[in-house]
Coordinates of C-alpha atoms and ligand atoms in Angstrom, one line a residue:
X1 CA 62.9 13.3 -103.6
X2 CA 59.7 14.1 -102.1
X3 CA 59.1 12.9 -98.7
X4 CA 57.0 10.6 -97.0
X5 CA 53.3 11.4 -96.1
X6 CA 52.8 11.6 -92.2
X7 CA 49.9 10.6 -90.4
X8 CA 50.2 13.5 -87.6
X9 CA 52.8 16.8 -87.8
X10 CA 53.0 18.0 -84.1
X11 CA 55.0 21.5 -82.9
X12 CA 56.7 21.6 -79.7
X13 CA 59.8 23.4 -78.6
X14 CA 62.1 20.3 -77.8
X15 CA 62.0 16.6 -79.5
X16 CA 63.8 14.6 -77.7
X17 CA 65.5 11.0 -79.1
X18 CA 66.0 8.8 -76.3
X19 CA 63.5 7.7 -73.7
X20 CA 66.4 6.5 -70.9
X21 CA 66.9 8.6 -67.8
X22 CA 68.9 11.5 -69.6
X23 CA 65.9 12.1 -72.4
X24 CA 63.3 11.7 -69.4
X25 CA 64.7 13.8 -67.3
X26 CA 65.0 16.4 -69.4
X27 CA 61.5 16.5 -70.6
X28 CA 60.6 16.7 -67.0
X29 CA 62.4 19.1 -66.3
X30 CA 61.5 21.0 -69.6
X31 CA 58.0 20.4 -68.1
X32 CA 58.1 22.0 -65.2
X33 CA 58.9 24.9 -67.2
X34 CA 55.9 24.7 -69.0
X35 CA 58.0 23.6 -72.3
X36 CA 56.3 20.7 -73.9
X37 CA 58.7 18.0 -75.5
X38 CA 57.8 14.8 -77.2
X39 CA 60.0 12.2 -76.5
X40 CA 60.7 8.8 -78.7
X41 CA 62.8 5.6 -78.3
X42 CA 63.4 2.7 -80.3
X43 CA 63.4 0.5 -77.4
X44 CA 59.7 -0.4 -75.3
X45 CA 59.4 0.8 -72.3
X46 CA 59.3 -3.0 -70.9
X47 CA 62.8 -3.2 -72.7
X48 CA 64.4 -0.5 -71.1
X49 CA 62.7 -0.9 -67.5
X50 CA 64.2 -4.9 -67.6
X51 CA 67.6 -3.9 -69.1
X52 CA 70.0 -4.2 -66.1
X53 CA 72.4 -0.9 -65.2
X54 CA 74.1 0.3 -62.4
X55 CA 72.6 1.2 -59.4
X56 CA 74.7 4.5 -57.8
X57 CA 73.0 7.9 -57.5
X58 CA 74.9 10.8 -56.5
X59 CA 73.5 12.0 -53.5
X60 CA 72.5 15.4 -55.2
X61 CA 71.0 13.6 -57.9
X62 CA 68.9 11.6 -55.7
X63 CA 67.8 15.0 -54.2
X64 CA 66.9 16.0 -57.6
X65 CA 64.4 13.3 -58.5
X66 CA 62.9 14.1 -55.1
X67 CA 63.0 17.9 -55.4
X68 CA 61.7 18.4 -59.0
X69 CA 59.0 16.5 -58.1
X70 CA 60.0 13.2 -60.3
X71 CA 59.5 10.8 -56.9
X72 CA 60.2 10.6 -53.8
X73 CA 60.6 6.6 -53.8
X74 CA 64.4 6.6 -53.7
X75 CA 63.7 8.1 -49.7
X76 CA 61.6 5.0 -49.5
X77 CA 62.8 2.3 -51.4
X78 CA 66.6 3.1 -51.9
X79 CA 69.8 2.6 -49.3
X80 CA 72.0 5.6 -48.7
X81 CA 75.7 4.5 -48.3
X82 CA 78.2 6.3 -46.2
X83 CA 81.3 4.4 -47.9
X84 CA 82.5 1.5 -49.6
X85 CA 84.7 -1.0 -48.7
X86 CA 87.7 -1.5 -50.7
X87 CA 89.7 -5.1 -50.4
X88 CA 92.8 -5.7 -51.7
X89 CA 95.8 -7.7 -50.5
X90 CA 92.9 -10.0 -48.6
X91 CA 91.6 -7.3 -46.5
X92 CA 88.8 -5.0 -46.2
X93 CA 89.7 -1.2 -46.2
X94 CA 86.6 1.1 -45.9
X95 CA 86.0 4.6 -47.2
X96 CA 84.2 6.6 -44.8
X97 CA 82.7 9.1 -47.1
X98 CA 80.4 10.7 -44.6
X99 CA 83.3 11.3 -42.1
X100 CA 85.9 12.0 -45.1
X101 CA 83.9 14.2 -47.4
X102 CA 80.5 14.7 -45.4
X103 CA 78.7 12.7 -48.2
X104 CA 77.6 9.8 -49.5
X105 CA 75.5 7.8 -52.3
X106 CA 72.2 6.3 -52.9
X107 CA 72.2 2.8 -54.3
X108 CA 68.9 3.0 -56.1
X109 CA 68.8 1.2 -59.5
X110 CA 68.7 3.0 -62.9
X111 CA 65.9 1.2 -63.8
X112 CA 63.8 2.4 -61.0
X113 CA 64.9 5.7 -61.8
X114 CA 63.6 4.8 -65.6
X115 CA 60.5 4.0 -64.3
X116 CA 60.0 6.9 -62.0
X117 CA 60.5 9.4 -64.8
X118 CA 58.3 7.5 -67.0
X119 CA 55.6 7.5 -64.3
X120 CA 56.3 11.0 -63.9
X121 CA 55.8 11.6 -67.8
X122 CA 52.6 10.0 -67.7
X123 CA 51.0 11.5 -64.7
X124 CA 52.5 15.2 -65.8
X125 CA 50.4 14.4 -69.4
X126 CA 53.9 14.5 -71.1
X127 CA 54.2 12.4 -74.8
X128 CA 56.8 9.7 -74.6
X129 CA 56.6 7.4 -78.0
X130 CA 58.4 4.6 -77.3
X131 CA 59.5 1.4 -79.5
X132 CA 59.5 3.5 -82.0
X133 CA 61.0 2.8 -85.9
X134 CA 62.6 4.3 -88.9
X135 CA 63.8 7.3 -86.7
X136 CA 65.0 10.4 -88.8
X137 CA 66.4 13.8 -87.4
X138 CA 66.1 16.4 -90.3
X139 CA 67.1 19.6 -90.7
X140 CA 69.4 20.5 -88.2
X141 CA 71.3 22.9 -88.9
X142 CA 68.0 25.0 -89.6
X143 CA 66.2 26.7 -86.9
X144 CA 63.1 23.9 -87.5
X145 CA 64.5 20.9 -87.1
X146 CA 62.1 17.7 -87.5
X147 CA 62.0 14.1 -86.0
X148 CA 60.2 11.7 -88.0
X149 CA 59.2 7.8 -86.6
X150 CA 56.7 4.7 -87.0
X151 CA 55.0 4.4 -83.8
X152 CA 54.2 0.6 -82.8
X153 CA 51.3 0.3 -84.6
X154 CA 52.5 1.5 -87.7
X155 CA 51.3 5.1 -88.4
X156 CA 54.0 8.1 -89.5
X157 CA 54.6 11.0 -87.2
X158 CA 56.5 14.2 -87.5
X159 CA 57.7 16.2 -84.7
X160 CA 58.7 19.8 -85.6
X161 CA 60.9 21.6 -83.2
X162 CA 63.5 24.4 -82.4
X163 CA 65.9 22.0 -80.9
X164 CA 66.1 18.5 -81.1
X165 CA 68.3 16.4 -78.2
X166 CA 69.9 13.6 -78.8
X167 CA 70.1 11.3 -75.5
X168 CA 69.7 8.1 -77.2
X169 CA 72.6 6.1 -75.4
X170 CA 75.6 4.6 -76.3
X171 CA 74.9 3.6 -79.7
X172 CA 73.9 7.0 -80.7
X173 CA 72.9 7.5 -83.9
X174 CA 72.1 11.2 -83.2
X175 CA 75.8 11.6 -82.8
X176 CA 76.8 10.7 -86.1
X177 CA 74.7 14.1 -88.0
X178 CA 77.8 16.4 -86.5
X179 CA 79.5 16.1 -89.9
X180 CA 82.7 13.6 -89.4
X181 CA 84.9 16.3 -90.2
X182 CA 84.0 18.6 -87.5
X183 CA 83.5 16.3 -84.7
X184 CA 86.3 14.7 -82.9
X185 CA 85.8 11.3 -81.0
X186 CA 88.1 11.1 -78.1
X187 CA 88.2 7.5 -76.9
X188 CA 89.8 3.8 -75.1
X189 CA 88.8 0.5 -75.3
X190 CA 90.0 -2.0 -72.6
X191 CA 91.3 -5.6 -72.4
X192 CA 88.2 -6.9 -70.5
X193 CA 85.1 -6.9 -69.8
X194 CA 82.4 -7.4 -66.4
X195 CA 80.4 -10.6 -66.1
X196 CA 77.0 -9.6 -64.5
X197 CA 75.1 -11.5 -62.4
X198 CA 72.1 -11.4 -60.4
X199 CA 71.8 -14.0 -58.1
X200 CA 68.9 -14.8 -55.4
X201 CA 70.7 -14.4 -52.0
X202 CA 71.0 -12.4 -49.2
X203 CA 72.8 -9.7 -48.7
X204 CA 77.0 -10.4 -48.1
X205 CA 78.5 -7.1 -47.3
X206 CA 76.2 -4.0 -45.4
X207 CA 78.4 -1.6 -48.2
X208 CA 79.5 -1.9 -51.8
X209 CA 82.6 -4.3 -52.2
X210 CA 84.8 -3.5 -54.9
X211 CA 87.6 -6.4 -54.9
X212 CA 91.3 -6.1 -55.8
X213 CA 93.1 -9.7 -56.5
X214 CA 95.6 -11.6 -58.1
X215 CA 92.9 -13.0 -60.3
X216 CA 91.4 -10.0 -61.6
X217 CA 88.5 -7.6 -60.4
X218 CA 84.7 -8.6 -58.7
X219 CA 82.1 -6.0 -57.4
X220 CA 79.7 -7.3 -55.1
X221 CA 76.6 -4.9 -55.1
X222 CA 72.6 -5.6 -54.6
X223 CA 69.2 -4.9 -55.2
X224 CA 66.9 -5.8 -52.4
X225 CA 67.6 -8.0 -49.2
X226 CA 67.1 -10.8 -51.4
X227 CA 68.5 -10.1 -54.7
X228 CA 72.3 -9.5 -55.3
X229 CA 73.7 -8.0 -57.7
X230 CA 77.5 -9.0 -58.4
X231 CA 80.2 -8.7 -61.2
X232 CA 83.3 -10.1 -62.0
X233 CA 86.5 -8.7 -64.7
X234 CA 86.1 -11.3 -67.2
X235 CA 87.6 -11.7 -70.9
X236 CA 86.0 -9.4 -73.4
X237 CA 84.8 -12.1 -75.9
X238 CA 83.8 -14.5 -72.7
X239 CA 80.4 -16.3 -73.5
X240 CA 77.8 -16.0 -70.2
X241 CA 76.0 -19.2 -71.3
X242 CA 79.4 -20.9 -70.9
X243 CA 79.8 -21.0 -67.3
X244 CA 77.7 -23.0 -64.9
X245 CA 77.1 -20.8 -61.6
X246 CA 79.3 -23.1 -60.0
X247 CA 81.8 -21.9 -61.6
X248 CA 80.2 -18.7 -61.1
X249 CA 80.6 -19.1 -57.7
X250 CA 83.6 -20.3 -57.5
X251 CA 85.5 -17.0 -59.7
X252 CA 83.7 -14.6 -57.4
X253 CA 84.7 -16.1 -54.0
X254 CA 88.5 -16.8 -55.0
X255 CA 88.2 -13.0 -55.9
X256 CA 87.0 -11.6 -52.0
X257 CA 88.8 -14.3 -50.4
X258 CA 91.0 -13.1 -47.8
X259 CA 92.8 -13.9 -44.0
X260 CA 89.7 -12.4 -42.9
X261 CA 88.2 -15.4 -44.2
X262 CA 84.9 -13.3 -46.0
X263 CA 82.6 -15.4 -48.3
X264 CA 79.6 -14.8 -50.5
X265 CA 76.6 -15.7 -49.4
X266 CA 75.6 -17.9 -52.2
X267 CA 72.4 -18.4 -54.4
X268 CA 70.3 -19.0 -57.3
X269 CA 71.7 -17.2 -60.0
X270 CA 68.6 -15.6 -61.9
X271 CA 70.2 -13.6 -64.8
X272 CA 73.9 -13.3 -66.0
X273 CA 75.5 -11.2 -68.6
X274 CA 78.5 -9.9 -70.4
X275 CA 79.2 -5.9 -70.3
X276 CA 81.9 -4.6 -72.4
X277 CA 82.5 -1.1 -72.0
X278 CA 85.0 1.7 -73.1
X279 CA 85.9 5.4 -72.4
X280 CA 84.1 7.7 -74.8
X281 CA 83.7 11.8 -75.8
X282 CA 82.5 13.1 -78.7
X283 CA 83.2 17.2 -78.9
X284 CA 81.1 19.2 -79.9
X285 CA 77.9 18.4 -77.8
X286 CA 75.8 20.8 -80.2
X287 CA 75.9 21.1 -83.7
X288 CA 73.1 24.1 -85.3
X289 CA 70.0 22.9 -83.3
X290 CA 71.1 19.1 -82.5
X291 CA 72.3 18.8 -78.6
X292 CA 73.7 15.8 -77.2
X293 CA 73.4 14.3 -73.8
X294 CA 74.3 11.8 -71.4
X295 CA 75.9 8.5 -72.9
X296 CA 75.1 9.8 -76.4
X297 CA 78.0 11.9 -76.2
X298 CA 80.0 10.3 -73.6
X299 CA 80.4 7.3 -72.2
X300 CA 82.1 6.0 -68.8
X301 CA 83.0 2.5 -67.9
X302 CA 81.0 1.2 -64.8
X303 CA 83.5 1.3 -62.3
X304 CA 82.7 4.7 -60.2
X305 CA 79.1 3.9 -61.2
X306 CA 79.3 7.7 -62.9
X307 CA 77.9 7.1 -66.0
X308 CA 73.9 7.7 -65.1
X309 CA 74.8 10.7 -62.7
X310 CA 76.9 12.5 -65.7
X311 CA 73.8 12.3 -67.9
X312 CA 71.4 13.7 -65.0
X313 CA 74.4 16.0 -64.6
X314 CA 73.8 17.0 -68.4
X315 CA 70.4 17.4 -68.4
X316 CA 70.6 19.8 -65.5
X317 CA 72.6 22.0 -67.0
X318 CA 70.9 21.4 -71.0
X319 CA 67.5 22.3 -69.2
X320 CA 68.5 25.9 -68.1
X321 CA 70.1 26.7 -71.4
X322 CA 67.3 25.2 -73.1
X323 CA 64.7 27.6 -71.2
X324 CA 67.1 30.4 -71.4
X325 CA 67.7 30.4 -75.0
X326 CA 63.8 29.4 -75.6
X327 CA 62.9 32.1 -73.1
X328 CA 64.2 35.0 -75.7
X329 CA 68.4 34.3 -75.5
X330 CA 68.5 32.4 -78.5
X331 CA 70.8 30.0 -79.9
X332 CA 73.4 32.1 -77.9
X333 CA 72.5 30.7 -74.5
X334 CA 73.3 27.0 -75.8
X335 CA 77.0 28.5 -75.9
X336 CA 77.2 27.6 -71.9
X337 CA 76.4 23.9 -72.1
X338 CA 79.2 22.4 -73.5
X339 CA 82.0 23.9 -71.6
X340 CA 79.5 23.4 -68.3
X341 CA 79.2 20.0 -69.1
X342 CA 82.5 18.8 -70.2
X343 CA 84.3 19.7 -67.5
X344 CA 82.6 17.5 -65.3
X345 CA 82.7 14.3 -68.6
X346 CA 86.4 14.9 -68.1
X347 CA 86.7 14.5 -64.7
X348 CA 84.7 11.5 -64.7
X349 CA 86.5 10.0 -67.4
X350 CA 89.9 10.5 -65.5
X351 CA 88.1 9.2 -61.7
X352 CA 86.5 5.9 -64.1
X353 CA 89.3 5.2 -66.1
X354 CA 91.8 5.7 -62.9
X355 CA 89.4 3.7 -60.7
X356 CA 88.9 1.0 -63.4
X357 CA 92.9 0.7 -63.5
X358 CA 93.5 0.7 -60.3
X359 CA 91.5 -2.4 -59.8
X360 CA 91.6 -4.6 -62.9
X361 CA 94.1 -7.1 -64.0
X362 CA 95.3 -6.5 -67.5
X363 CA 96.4 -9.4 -70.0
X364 CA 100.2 -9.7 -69.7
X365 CA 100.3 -7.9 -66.4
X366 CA 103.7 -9.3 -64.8
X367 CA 104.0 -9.9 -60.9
X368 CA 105.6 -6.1 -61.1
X369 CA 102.5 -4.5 -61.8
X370 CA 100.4 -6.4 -59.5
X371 CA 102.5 -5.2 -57.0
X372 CA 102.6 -1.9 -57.8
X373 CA 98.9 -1.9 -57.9
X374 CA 98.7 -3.0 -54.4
X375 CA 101.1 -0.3 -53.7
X376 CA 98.8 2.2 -55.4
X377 CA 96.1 1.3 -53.4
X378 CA 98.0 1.1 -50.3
X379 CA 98.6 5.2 -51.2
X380 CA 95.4 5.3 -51.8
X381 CA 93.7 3.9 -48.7
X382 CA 96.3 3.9 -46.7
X383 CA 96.0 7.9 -46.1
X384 CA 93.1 10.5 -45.1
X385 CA 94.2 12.0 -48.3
X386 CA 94.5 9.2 -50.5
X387 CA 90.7 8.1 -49.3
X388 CA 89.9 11.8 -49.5
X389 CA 90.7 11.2 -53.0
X390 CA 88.8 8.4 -53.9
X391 CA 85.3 9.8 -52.2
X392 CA 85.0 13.4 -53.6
X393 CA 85.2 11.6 -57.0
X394 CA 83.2 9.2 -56.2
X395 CA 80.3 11.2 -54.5
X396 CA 80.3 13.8 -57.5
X397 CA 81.0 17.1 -58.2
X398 CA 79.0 20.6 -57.5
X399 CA 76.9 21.1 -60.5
X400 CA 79.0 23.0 -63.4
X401 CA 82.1 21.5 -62.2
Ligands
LIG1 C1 75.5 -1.8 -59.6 O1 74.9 -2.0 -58.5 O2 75.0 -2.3 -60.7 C2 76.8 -1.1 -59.7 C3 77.3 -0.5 -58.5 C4 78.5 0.2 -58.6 C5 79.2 0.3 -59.8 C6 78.7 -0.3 -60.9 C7 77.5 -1.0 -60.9 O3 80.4 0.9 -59.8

């Protein structure tokens, strides 16, 4: 069938599907380089910059964003945490990072590391198309592989490339060209869910609070000194218009209550939404000239908050392949990024899916395993090597591990 008639054909070494931190990132750093890239997402960029996600930056990502010359906003404008607090059997038991592991982590939103990259695209002259339709990847498994999309105001574009990278999130659809029977989808879902809330308030804890109790998990968090940001383990098919914030209220402060008699500093709740989330890997991260990154090829749930600092993690590591193989190595220098890459999705998977565990309250859980729970946790803070434990995973690994 013949194809379609575009309105522009444009050649650049990498097209990138996905406009979210891991495609953006990637361009930038591509950039630098002087490799061009066009970039395309489905979504606007007022979608994606409005989309709530977590807010936990390694502290050698946050470097990153500074030293490649993204922004240096995060300095300004996020908080750098030396620990967490961890409460559980109605008590608060810190993590001292710093002191334990000599590091710590940025709380600094994903979406204002969105829109630094964006701003970075535009002021670097970089092509980001974004809400973006009828997206098609062709020809991968040539050495010209083609992107083609309806911009916004309806004209056709095709974007020829040498590689095309798929970082277009959790509902990839990039993912699905590896052919189904050489791909392998490693994967868990679990028996809850987070309800989300941002509520206008100030500020309850100076640290992250994430909450152990007989009535499930909460996470209190923030945003500024007057937005909080807080979550609690709620059914998976729970409806957020359901519950009136007094209710709200109520769940999250049964869930920190304790004998040191800690409350929520309580407020207008502004925005409120369900989160289901699962474990996900899908091996191989390449297929011919198609690369995967970030959530398109693996997915964490929330609970270490690793699932934005895997995908800059990615791109990190995609970018020096990409140059290398572009830079005269071939196709032979994307060999490295996989086994770079996964080692590290694997590790997070086990610290997320341990961490959410640990902390959430299962359907049919009997008074046996909340028991044991509070025993693991007494192992886990309850020892400089149990809390040792806990912040080396959750600060991040050296780069290629
Ligand atoms: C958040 O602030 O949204 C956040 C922080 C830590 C997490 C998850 C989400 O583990």
């Amino acid at each position: 069938m013949a194809e379609a008639v575009v309105d522009t054909v444009t050649s650049v070494p990498v097209a990138v599907v996905g406009a979210g931190p891991a495609g953006l990132m990637l361009a930038h750093l591509l950039g630098r380089a002087g490799v061009a890239t066009v970039v395309v997402d489905t979504r606007t960029r007022h979608e994606i910059e409005t989309t709530q996600r977590a807010g936990i930056l390694e502290a050698g990502a946050a470097r990153d964003l500074v030293e490649t010359g993204v922004s240096d906003r995060v300095l300004h404008e996020g908080h750098e945490h030396e620990g967490i607090e961890l409460r559980f059997g109605g008590r608060p038991h810190r993590i001292d990072f710093k002191e334990l592991v000599g590091a710590s982590a940025w709380l600094y939103p994903q979406t204002d590391v969105f829109t630094d990259l964006a701003n970075a695209r535009d002021r670097d002259g970089g092509t980001v198309l974004f809400g973006v339709k009828d997206t098609e990847v062709l020809d991968i498994t040539t050495a010209a592989p083609r992107v083609r999309v309806t911009a916004s105001d309806g004209t056709r574009h095709e974007i020829r490339a040498r590689y095309v990278v798929g970082a277009d999130g959790s509902r990839s659809t990039c993912r699905d060209l590896v052919p189904e029977d050489r791909r392998v989808r490693y994967g868990k879902e679990y028996p809850f869910a987070w309800f989300g809330i941002m509520a206008e308030a100030p500020t309850s804890a100076p640290e992250l609070v994430y909450a152990h109790s007989e009535h499930g998990f909460a996470l209190i968090s923030r945003r500024t000194e007057t937005v909080q940001r807080m979550y609690f383990q709620c059914g998976p098919d729970e409806s957020a218009a359901a519950w009136t914030d007094d209710r709200i209220w109520e769940t999250l402060q049964a869930r920190v209550a304790g004998r040191d008699g800690f409350r929520l500093r309580e407020g207008r709740i502004l925005e409120r939404t369900v989160l289901r989330f699962r474990s996900f890997v899908q091996e191989p991260m390449r297929w011919g000239s198609l690369v995967l990154a970030g959530d398109a090829a693996h997915t964490v749930p929330p609970t270490g908050a690793r699932g934005l600092n895997l995908a800059l993690h990615d791109v990190k590591v995609l970018a020096g392949v990409l140059l290398r193989a572009l830079g005269g190595a071939g196709d032979g220098a994307l060999d490295d990024y996989q086994p770079r890459a996964l080692q590290r999705v694997w590790r997070a998977q086990n610290f997320s899916s341990w961490m959410t565990r640990l902390l959430h309250t299962a359907p049919g859980d009997d008074a046996f395993d909340l028991r044991r729970q509070l025993g693991e946790l007494d192992n886990v803070a309850g020892s400089r090597a149990g809390r040792t434990y806990l912040a080396e995973q959750y600060t991040g690994w050296p780069t290629g591990a």
